[in-house]
Short mmCIF file of C-alpha atoms in Angstrom, two decimals:
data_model
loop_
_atom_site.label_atom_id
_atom_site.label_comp_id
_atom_site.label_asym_id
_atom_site.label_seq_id
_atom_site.Cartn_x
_atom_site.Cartn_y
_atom_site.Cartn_z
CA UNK A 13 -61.53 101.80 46.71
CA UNK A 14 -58.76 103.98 48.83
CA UNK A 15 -55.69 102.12 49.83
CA UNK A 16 -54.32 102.09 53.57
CA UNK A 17 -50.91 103.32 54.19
CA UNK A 18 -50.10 101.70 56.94
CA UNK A 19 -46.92 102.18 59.74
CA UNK A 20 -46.27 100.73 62.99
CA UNK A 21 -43.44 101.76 65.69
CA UNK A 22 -42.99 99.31 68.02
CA UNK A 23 -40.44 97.69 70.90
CA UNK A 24 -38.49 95.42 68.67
CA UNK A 25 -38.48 93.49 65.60
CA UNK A 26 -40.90 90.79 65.87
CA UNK A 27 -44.53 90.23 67.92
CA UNK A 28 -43.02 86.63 68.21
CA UNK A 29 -40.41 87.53 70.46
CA UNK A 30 -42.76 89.93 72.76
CA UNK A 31 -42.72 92.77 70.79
CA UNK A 32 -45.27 95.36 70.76
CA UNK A 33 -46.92 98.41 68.72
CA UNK A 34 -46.19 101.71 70.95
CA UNK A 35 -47.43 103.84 67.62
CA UNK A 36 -49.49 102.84 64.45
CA UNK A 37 -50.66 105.75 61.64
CA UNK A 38 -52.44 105.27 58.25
CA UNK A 39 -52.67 107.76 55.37
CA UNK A 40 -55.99 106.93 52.90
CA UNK A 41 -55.08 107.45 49.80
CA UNK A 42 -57.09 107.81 46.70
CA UNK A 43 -54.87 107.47 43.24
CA UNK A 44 -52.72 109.87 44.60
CA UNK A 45 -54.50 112.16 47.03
CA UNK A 46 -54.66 111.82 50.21
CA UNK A 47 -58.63 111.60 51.68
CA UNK A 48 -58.02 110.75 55.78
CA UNK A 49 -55.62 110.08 58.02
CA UNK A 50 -55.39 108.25 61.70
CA UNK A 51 -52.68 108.55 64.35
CA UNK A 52 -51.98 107.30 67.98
CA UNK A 53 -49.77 105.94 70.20
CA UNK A 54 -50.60 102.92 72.05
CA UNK A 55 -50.02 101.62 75.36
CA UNK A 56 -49.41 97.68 75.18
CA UNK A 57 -48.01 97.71 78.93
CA UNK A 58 -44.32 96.96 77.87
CA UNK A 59 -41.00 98.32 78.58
CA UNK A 60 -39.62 100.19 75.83
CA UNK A 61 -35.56 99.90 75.69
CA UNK A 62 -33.25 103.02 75.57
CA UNK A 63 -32.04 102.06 72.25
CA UNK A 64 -35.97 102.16 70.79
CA UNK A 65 -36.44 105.69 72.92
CA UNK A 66 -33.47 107.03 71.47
CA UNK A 67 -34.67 105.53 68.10
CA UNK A 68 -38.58 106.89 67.42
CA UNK A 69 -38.16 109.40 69.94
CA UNK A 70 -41.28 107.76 71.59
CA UNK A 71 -40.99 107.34 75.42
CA UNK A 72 -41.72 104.85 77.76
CA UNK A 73 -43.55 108.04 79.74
CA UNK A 74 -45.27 109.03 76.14
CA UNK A 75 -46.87 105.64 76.02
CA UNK A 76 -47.82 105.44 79.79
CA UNK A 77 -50.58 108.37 78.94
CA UNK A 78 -51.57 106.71 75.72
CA UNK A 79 -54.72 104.62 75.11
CA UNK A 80 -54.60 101.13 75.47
CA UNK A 81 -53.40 98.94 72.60
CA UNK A 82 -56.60 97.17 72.08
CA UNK A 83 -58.79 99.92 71.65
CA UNK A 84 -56.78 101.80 69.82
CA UNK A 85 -56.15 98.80 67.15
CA UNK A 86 -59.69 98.61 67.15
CA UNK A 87 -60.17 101.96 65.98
CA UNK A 88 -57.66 101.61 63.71
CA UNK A 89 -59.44 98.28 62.15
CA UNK A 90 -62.71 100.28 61.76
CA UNK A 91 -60.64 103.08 59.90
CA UNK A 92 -59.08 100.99 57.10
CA UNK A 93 -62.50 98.82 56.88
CA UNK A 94 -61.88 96.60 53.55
CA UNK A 95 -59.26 98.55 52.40
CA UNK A 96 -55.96 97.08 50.50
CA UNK A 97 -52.77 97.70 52.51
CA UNK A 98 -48.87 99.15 51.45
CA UNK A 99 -46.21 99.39 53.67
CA UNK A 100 -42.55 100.36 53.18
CA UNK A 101 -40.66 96.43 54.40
CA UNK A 102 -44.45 95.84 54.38
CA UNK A 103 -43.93 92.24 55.95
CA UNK A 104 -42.54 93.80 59.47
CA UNK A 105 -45.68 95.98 59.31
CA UNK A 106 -47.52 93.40 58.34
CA UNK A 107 -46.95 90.72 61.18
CA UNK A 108 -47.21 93.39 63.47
CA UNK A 109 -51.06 94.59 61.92
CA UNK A 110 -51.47 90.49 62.30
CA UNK A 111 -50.46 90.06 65.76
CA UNK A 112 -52.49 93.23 67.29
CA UNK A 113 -55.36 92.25 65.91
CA UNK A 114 -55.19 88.37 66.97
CA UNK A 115 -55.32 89.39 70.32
CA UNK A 116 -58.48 91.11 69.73
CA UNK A 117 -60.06 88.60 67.64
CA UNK A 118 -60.55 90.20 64.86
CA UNK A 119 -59.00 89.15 60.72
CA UNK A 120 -56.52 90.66 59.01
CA UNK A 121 -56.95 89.38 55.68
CA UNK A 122 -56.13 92.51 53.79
CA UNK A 123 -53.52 92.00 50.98
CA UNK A 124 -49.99 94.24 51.63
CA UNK A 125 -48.04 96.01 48.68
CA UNK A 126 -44.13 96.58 49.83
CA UNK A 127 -43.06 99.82 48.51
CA UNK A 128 -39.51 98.78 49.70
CA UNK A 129 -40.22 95.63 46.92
CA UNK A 130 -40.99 98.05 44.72
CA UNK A 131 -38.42 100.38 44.42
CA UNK A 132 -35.89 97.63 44.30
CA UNK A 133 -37.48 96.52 41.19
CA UNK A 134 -37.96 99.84 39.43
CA UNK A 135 -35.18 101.75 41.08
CA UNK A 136 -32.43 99.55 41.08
CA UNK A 137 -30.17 102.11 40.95
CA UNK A 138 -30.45 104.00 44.68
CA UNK A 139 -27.62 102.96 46.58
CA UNK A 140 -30.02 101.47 49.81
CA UNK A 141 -33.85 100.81 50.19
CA UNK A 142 -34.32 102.33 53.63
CA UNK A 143 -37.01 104.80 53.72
CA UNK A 144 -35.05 107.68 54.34
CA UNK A 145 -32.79 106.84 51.57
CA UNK A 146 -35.43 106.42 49.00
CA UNK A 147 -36.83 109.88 50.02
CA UNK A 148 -33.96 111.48 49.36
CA UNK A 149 -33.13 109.57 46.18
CA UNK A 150 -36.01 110.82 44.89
CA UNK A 151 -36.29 114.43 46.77
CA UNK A 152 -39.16 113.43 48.57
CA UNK A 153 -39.44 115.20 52.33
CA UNK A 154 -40.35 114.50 55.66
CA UNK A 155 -43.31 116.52 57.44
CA UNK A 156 -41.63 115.28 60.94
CA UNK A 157 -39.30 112.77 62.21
CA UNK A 158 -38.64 110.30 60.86
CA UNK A 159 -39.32 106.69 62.73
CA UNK A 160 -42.54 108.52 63.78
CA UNK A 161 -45.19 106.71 62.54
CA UNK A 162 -47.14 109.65 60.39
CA UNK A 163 -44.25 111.15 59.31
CA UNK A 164 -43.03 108.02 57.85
CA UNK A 165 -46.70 106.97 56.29
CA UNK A 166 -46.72 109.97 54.57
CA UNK A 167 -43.54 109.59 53.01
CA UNK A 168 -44.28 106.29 52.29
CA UNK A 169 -47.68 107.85 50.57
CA UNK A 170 -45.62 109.81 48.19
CA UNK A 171 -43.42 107.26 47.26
CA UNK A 172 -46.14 105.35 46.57
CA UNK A 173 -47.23 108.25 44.03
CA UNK A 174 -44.04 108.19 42.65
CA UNK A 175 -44.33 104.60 41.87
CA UNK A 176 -47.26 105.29 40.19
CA UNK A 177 -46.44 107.98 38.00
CA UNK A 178 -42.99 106.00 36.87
CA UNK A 179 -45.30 103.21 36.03
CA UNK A 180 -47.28 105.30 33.86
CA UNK A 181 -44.21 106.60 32.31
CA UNK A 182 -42.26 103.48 31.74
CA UNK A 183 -45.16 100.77 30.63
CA UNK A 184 -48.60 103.54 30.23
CA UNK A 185 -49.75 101.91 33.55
CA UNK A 186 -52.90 104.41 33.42
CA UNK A 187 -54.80 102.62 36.30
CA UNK A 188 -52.33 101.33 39.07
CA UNK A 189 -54.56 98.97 41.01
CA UNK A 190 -53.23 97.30 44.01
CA UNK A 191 -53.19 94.32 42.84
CA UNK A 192 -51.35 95.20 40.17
CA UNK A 193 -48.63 96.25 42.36
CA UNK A 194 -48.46 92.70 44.31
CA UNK A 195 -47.49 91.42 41.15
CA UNK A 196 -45.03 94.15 40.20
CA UNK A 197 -43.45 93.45 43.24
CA UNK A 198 -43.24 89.74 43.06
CA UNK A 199 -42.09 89.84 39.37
CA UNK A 200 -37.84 89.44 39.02
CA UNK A 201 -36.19 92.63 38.22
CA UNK A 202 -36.16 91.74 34.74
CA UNK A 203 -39.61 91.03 33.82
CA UNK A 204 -41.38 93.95 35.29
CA UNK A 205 -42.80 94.50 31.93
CA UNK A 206 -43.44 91.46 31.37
CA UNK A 207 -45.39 90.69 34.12
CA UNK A 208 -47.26 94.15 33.70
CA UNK A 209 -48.44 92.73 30.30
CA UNK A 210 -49.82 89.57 31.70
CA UNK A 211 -51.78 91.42 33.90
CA UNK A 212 -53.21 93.82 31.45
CA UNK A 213 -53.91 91.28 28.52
CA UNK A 214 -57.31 90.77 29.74
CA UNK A 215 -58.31 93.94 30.60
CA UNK A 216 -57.56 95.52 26.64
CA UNK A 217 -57.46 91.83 24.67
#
């Protein structure tokens, strides 16, 4: 099964406080290829600060000719289908995949791997966790700007293949399933290995 890459810009921090998507992309990946991608800005009918404009580079007049929100999270529900989910600070993407689709209804039940999780357990020593810093830690480049919502789910895509192959490397993780990276990432720094050998007893015992 392919694995949704998933990233959202949006007016603020939080859908609690009346924040909104103005951008979502996804990157399908399958082990490490990318197989499809989806893109568009969204127009949720709300103001988006000078600070955010200056931020993504997305405009309040760049959202005014974009589809509305709901059909375009629709689409975007139909694209990832039963798919897993990662996300780089996957828990900001995640409320905001939650709160989209509430308003039209419809689950989002999928399961979220945190790259940013991730890294801090395998990479402990890069000096920040941001995106951009993690790239460059590991030489990995942006195809546009960053805080643009492909450009950033791409890069999150090969970090994501990173991950994998330094799993491989480090504890012959031959078959990274995503569920194997929920635990990863929920395992203390220390017990990475550990925990992968829990999860792999029962598959070779």
């Amino acid at each position: 099964m392919p694995i949704a890459i998933i990233d959202f810009e949006t007016t603020g921090l939080s859908p609690t406080m009346g924040d909104r998507a103005t951008e979502v992309a996804i990157v399908l990946v399958e082990g490490d290829r990318v197989v499809d991608r989806f893109q568009s800005l969204m127009n949720a009918g709300v103001h988006i600060n000078a600070f955010i404009e200056s931020y993504t580079g997305i405009t309040n007049d760049m959202v005014r000719a974009a589809p509305p929100a709901e059909s375009v999270m629709a689409d975007a529900a139909r694209f990832v289908g039963d798919a897993p989910m990662v996300a780089h600070n996957a828990s900001f993407d995640r409320r905001f995949w939650a709160a989209e689709l509430a308003r039209l209804d419809m689950p989002a039940a999928q399961p979220f791997a945190c790259t940013m999780l991730l890294a801090r357990r395998l990479y402990p020593e890069a000096r920040s966790f941001r995106l951009a810093s993690l790239a460059a830690f590991h030489d990995l480049s942006f195809s546009g700007r960053a805080h643009r919502a492909m450009a950033d789910a791409e890069v999150t895509a090969a970090l994501l293949a990173r991950i994998h192959r330094d799993l491989e490397r480090r504890y012959d993780v031959f078959d990274c399933t995503h569920d194997l990276l929920v635990k990863v990432q929920k395992a203390p720094k220390t017990k990475v290995g550990e925990a992968i050998r829990r999860y792999l007893e029962p598959v070779v015992g």
